[in-house]
Amino acid sequence: MMRFATQAQLKELRGRLADRWLQLRAELHADEQAQRELGDSGTSEVSDRKDEAAQHLRSDWEGAQEQRNVDEMAQVETALHRLEGGTYGACTDCGERIPLARLHVQPAVQRCAPCQTVFEQALSRSGPEQR
């Protein structure tokens, strides 16, 4: 375990990660239910192009939100595995300790702030297809 965090701090962070994982799982389940219900309703209403465009926009937004939830869930799972493996709190890029204050704000964070900045700059240069 990381030397800078007490067992109580690690327990609290583990609890926050587990709670967030459960919340994300519930949101994804609710999204799946809503999609099934929408598909089962067999909407045969007459709609115009504005209605269709609004539906496509809503569908795109919901899909993006669902993908963010899936991505965050994977980050939370990774953080939980790192916690169990004793590497939680160390930056995955430079190996330096991530400040406890940063972990409290973002318990699933994998990088220290300087390495996260470099990572995001590299992503923005590579374009959206690399995200």
Backbone as JSON, one array per atom type, in Angstrom:
{
  "sequence": "MMRFATQAQLKELRGRLADRWLQLRAELHADEQAQRELGDSGTSEVSDRKDEAAQHLRSDWEGAQEQRNVDEMAQVETALHRLEGGTYGACTDCGERIPLARLHVQPAVQRCAPCQTVFEQALSRSGPEQR",
  "N": [[0.84, -1.19, 0.0], [0.31, 2.33, -0.4], [2.62, 4.52, 1.19], [1.9, 7.05, 2.13], [-0.75, 7.17, 2.75], [-3.09, 6.47, 5.25], [-4.48, 3.47, 6.7], [-7.16, 3.96, 7.22], [-7.68, 6.07, 5.46], [-7.26, 4.79, 3.01], [-9.27, 2.87, 3.17], [-11.52, 4.52, 3.11], [-11.24, 5.68, 0.55], [-11.41, 3.34, -1.0], [-14.05, 2.63, -0.43], [-15.39, 4.82, -1.58], [-14.73, 4.43, -4.26], [-15.94, 1.92, -4.72], [-18.63, 2.57, -4.25], [-19.05, 4.4, -6.35], [-18.7, 2.71, -8.54], [-20.91, 1.01, -8.24], [-22.96, 2.89, -8.59], [-22.52, 3.7, -11.26], [-22.94, 1.24, -12.55], [-25.67, 0.89, -12.0], [-26.72, 3.08, -13.41], [-26.03, 2.39, -16.04], [-27.52, 0.04, -16.31], [-30.11, 1.07, -16.07], [-30.14, 2.63, -18.38], [-30.0, 0.61, -20.34], [-32.45, -0.69, -19.87], [-34.23, 1.39, -20.53], [-33.67, 1.65, -23.25], [-34.48, -0.84, -24.18], [-37.24, -0.71, -23.61], [-37.97, 1.4, -25.23], [-37.43, 0.29, -27.72], [-39.25, -1.83, -27.64], [-41.64, -0.5, -27.74], [-42.25, 0.04, -30.31], [-42.6, 2.34, -32.0], [-44.74, 3.68, -34.2], [-45.53, 6.07, -34.96], [-46.34, 8.9, -36.95], [-43.85, 11.02, -37.98], [-42.1, 14.1, -38.4], [-39.31, 15.58, -40.19], [-37.99, 17.2, -38.35], [-38.65, 16.02, -35.92], [-37.41, 13.54, -36.3], [-34.73, 14.36, -36.54], [-34.33, 15.46, -34.0], [-34.65, 13.14, -32.48], [-32.47, 11.63, -33.38], [-30.36, 13.26, -32.49], [-30.78, 13.17, -29.72], [-30.39, 10.43, -29.32], [-27.69, 10.17, -30.09], [-26.49, 11.75, -28.08], [-27.24, 10.31, -25.79], [-25.91, 7.93, -26.3], [-23.24, 8.8, -26.2], [-23.1, 9.59, -23.52], [-23.53, 7.12, -22.28], [-21.22, 5.78, -23.13], [-19.26, 7.32, -21.8], [-19.88, 6.61, -19.17], [-19.3, 3.85, -19.25], [-16.54, 3.97, -19.76], [-15.66, 5.33, -17.46], [-16.39, 3.48, -15.53], [-14.62, 1.41, -16.11], [-12.23, 2.7, -15.44], [-12.61, 3.02, -12.68], [-12.71, 0.33, -11.91], [-10.07, -0.41, -12.56], [-8.69, 1.2, -10.73], [-9.54, 0.05, -8.33], [-8.4, -2.51, -8.59], [-5.71, -1.78, -8.59], [-5.55, -0.77, -6.03], [-5.94, -3.09, -4.52], [-3.68, -4.44, -5.35], [-1.61, -2.99, -4.32], [-0.49, -0.83, -5.65], [-1.89, 1.44, -5.89], [-2.3, 4.93, -6.03], [0.15, 5.6, -7.01], [1.59, 7.2, -9.76], [0.86, 6.1, -13.0], [2.47, 6.69, -15.12], [4.93, 8.11, -14.4], [5.53, 7.04, -11.94], [5.66, 8.42, -9.58], [4.32, 9.55, -6.43], [0.86, 10.2, -6.22], [-0.73, 13.06, -5.13], [-2.58, 12.97, -2.08], [-4.77, 14.68, -1.84], [-5.56, 14.98, -4.5], [-6.38, 12.39, -5.08], [-8.58, 12.26, -3.4], [-10.34, 13.98, -4.66], [-10.58, 12.85, -7.21], [-10.9, 9.75, -7.12], [-10.35, 7.6, -8.87], [-8.26, 8.33, -10.43], [-5.33, 7.96, -12.44], [-2.93, 9.14, -12.94], [-0.42, 11.55, -11.98], [-0.84, 15.14, -11.7], [0.94, 16.63, -13.5], [1.71, 14.57, -15.36], [-0.81, 13.82, -16.31], [-1.54, 16.13, -17.68], [0.34, 16.1, -19.79], [-0.46, 13.7, -21.02], [-3.11, 14.36, -21.84], [-2.54, 16.43, -23.62], [-1.16, 15.02, -25.58], [-3.23, 13.37, -26.45], [-4.98, 15.28, -27.56], [-3.47, 16.15, -29.7], [-3.33, 13.86, -31.23], [-5.87, 13.42, -32.11], [-9.48, 12.73, -32.13], [-9.96, 10.04, -32.73], [-8.17, 8.47, -31.36], [-8.92, 8.43, -28.73]],
  "CA": [[0.0, 0.0, 0.0], [1.06, 3.58, -0.44], [3.07, 4.94, 2.5], [1.35, 8.33, 2.53], [-2.17, 7.05, 3.12], [-3.36, 5.57, 6.37], [-5.45, 2.43, 6.39], [-8.48, 4.59, 7.23], [-7.81, 6.82, 4.21], [-7.41, 3.82, 1.93], [-10.6, 2.28, 3.3], [-12.48, 5.53, 2.65], [-11.11, 5.77, -0.91], [-11.96, 2.09, -1.54], [-15.51, 2.75, -0.32], [-15.86, 5.78, -2.58], [-14.62, 3.77, -5.56], [-16.97, 0.88, -4.81], [-19.92, 3.26, -4.38], [-19.15, 4.96, -7.69], [-18.88, 1.59, -9.44], [-22.31, 0.59, -8.13], [-23.78, 3.94, -9.19], [-22.36, 3.6, -12.71], [-23.62, 0.02, -12.98], [-27.11, 1.15, -11.95], [-27.04, 3.98, -14.52], [-25.97, 1.62, -17.29], [-28.67, -0.87, -16.31], [-31.29, 1.89, -16.36], [-30.06, 2.99, -19.81], [-30.35, -0.58, -21.1], [-33.89, -0.86, -19.7], [-34.91, 2.43, -21.3], [-33.51, 1.33, -24.67], [-35.37, -1.98, -24.47], [-38.63, -0.24, -23.6], [-38.15, 2.22, -26.43], [-37.48, -0.66, -28.83], [-40.48, -2.61, -27.53], [-42.83, 0.31, -27.97], [-42.55, -0.05, -31.75], [-43.18, 3.61, -32.39], [-45.14, 3.77, -35.61], [-46.11, 7.39, -35.13], [-45.87, 9.7, -38.07], [-43.04, 12.13, -37.48], [-41.5, 14.89, -39.47], [-37.84, 15.6, -40.18], [-37.53, 17.81, -37.1], [-38.75, 14.97, -34.89], [-36.36, 12.56, -36.57], [-33.44, 14.98, -36.21], [-34.27, 15.55, -32.55], [-34.45, 11.79, -31.97], [-31.07, 11.25, -33.66], [-29.52, 14.04, -31.59], [-30.97, 12.59, -28.38], [-29.76, 9.12, -29.35], [-26.24, 10.39, -30.08], [-26.12, 12.24, -26.76], [-27.37, 9.2, -24.85], [-24.81, 7.0, -26.59], [-22.0, 9.39, -25.68], [-23.19, 9.51, -22.07], [-23.34, 5.72, -21.92], [-19.79, 5.47, -23.32], [-18.52, 7.94, -20.68], [-20.12, 5.78, -17.99], [-18.54, 2.6, -19.44], [-15.13, 4.32, -19.6], [-15.41, 5.63, -16.05], [-16.5, 2.23, -14.79], [-13.35, 0.71, -16.32], [-11.23, 3.41, -14.64], [-12.86, 2.68, -11.28], [-12.27, -1.06, -11.74], [-8.61, -0.4, -12.57], [-8.25, 1.76, -9.45], [-9.78, -0.97, -7.29], [-7.37, -3.54, -8.76], [-4.44, -1.19, -8.14], [-5.62, -0.69, -4.58], [-5.71, -4.45, -4.02], [-2.32, -4.85, -5.7], [-0.62, -2.17, -3.62], [0.1, 0.21, -6.49], [-2.82, 2.58, -5.92], [-1.73, 6.18, -5.58], [1.37, 5.86, -7.76], [1.33, 7.6, -11.14], [1.15, 5.01, -13.93], [3.46, 7.14, -16.1], [6.24, 8.44, -13.82], [5.72, 6.29, -10.72], [5.65, 9.28, -8.39], [3.11, 9.52, -5.61], [-0.22, 11.13, -6.54], [-1.13, 13.68, -3.86], [-3.82, 12.47, -1.49], [-5.86, 15.61, -2.16], [-6.02, 14.66, -5.87], [-7.12, 11.13, -4.99], [-9.88, 12.52, -2.77], [-11.2, 14.63, -5.66], [-10.78, 11.88, -8.29], [-10.32, 8.5, -6.59], [-9.94, 6.66, -9.92], [-7.19, 8.94, -11.24], [-4.17, 7.08, -12.63], [-1.71, 9.92, -13.18], [-0.23, 12.82, -11.26], [-1.32, 16.24, -12.53], [1.81, 16.92, -14.66], [1.62, 13.5, -16.36], [-2.15, 13.9, -16.91], [-1.49, 17.23, -18.65], [1.08, 15.6, -20.96], [-1.33, 12.7, -21.63], [-4.21, 15.04, -22.53], [-1.98, 17.15, -24.77], [-0.89, 14.02, -26.62], [-4.54, 12.97, -27.01], [-5.53, 16.35, -28.41], [-2.68, 16.19, -30.94], [-3.57, 12.65, -32.03], [-7.21, 13.46, -32.64], [-10.5, 12.02, -31.38], [-9.99, 8.6, -32.99], [-7.27, 7.81, -30.42], [-9.45, 8.52, -27.38]],
  "C": [[0.89, 1.25, 0.0], [1.39, 4.04, 0.97], [2.35, 6.19, 3.01], [-0.08, 8.24, 3.05], [-2.3, 6.08, 4.3], [-4.36, 4.51, 5.92], [-6.87, 3.01, 6.34], [-8.71, 5.38, 5.94], [-8.0, 5.87, 3.03], [-8.79, 3.17, 1.97], [-11.67, 3.25, 2.79], [-12.44, 5.65, 1.13], [-11.67, 4.51, -1.57], [-13.49, 2.15, -1.52], [-16.08, 3.7, -1.35], [-15.8, 5.17, -3.98], [-15.71, 2.72, -5.74], [-18.36, 1.5, -4.98], [-20.11, 3.81, -5.79], [-19.37, 3.85, -8.72], [-20.34, 1.13, -9.43], [-23.25, 1.6, -8.78], [-23.71, 3.86, -10.72], [-23.06, 2.36, -13.25], [-25.13, 0.21, -13.01], [-27.53, 2.06, -13.11], [-27.03, 3.24, -15.85], [-27.13, 0.66, -17.41], [-29.95, -0.1, -16.66], [-31.31, 2.3, -17.83], [-30.47, 1.81, -20.69], [-31.86, -0.84, -21.04], [-34.66, 0.14, -20.56], [-34.81, 2.14, -22.8], [-34.4, 0.16, -25.06], [-36.82, -1.54, -24.55], [-38.93, 0.59, -24.83], [-38.26, 1.32, -27.66], [-38.76, -1.47, -28.83], [-41.73, -1.8, -27.87], [-43.21, 0.35, -29.44], [-43.21, 1.2, -32.27], [-43.46, 3.65, -33.88], [-45.82, 5.11, -35.86], [-45.53, 8.06, -36.37], [-45.07, 10.85, -37.47], [-42.46, 12.88, -38.67], [-39.98, 14.89, -39.3], [-37.3, 16.23, -38.9], [-37.58, 16.79, -35.97], [-37.65, 13.93, -35.06], [-34.98, 13.11, -36.19], [-33.27, 15.07, -34.69], [-34.02, 14.18, -31.93], [-33.01, 11.32, -32.2], [-30.11, 11.98, -32.72], [-29.58, 13.47, -30.17], [-30.27, 11.23, -28.29], [-28.23, 9.24, -29.32], [-25.76, 10.83, -28.7], [-26.18, 11.11, -25.73], [-26.27, 8.17, -25.05], [-23.48, 7.5, -26.06], [-21.97, 9.32, -24.15], [-22.94, 8.07, -21.59], [-21.87, 5.32, -22.07], [-18.94, 6.09, -22.22], [-18.68, 7.11, -19.42], [-19.32, 4.47, -18.08], [-17.05, 2.87, -19.21], [-14.79, 4.59, -18.14], [-15.47, 4.37, -15.21], [-15.2, 1.43, -14.93], [-12.23, 1.37, -15.51], [-11.38, 3.08, -13.15], [-12.4, 1.25, -11.0], [-10.75, -1.16, -11.69], [-8.08, 0.13, -11.24], [-8.44, 0.76, -8.32], [-8.74, -2.09, -7.37], [-6.01, -3.04, -8.28], [-4.42, -1.09, -6.62], [-5.32, -2.06, -3.96], [-4.27, -4.9, -4.27], [-1.22, -4.03, -5.05], [0.03, -1.09, -4.45], [-0.78, 1.45, -6.59], [-2.12, 3.82, -5.36], [-0.4, 6.52, -6.22], [0.99, 6.19, -9.2], [1.74, 6.46, -12.08], [2.22, 5.4, -14.96], [4.84, 7.35, -15.48], [6.54, 7.67, -12.54], [5.73, 7.11, -9.45], [4.3, 9.17, -7.68], [2.12, 10.59, -6.09], [-0.66, 11.74, -5.21], [-2.5, 13.18, -3.39], [-5.0, 13.38, -1.79], [-6.42, 15.33, -3.55], [-6.83, 13.37, -5.85], [-8.49, 11.33, -4.34], [-10.85, 13.14, -3.77], [-11.56, 13.65, -6.77], [-10.17, 10.55, -7.86], [-9.83, 7.53, -7.66], [-8.8, 7.19, -10.77], [-5.97, 8.02, -11.27], [-2.85, 7.84, -12.72], [-1.65, 11.13, -12.25], [-0.64, 13.94, -12.22], [-0.38, 16.56, -13.7], [1.73, 15.84, -15.75], [0.25, 13.49, -17.04], [-2.19, 14.99, -17.96], [-0.79, 16.78, -19.93], [0.22, 14.6, -21.73], [-2.44, 13.36, -22.43], [-3.72, 15.83, -23.72], [-1.69, 16.19, -25.91], [-2.18, 13.55, -27.27], [-5.08, 14.02, -27.96], [-4.76, 16.47, -29.72], [-2.97, 15.0, -31.84], [-4.97, 12.62, -32.62], [-8.17, 12.57, -31.89], [-10.5, 10.51, -31.61], [-9.09, 7.83, -32.03], [-7.82, 7.77, -29.0], [-10.18, 7.28, -27.09]]
}
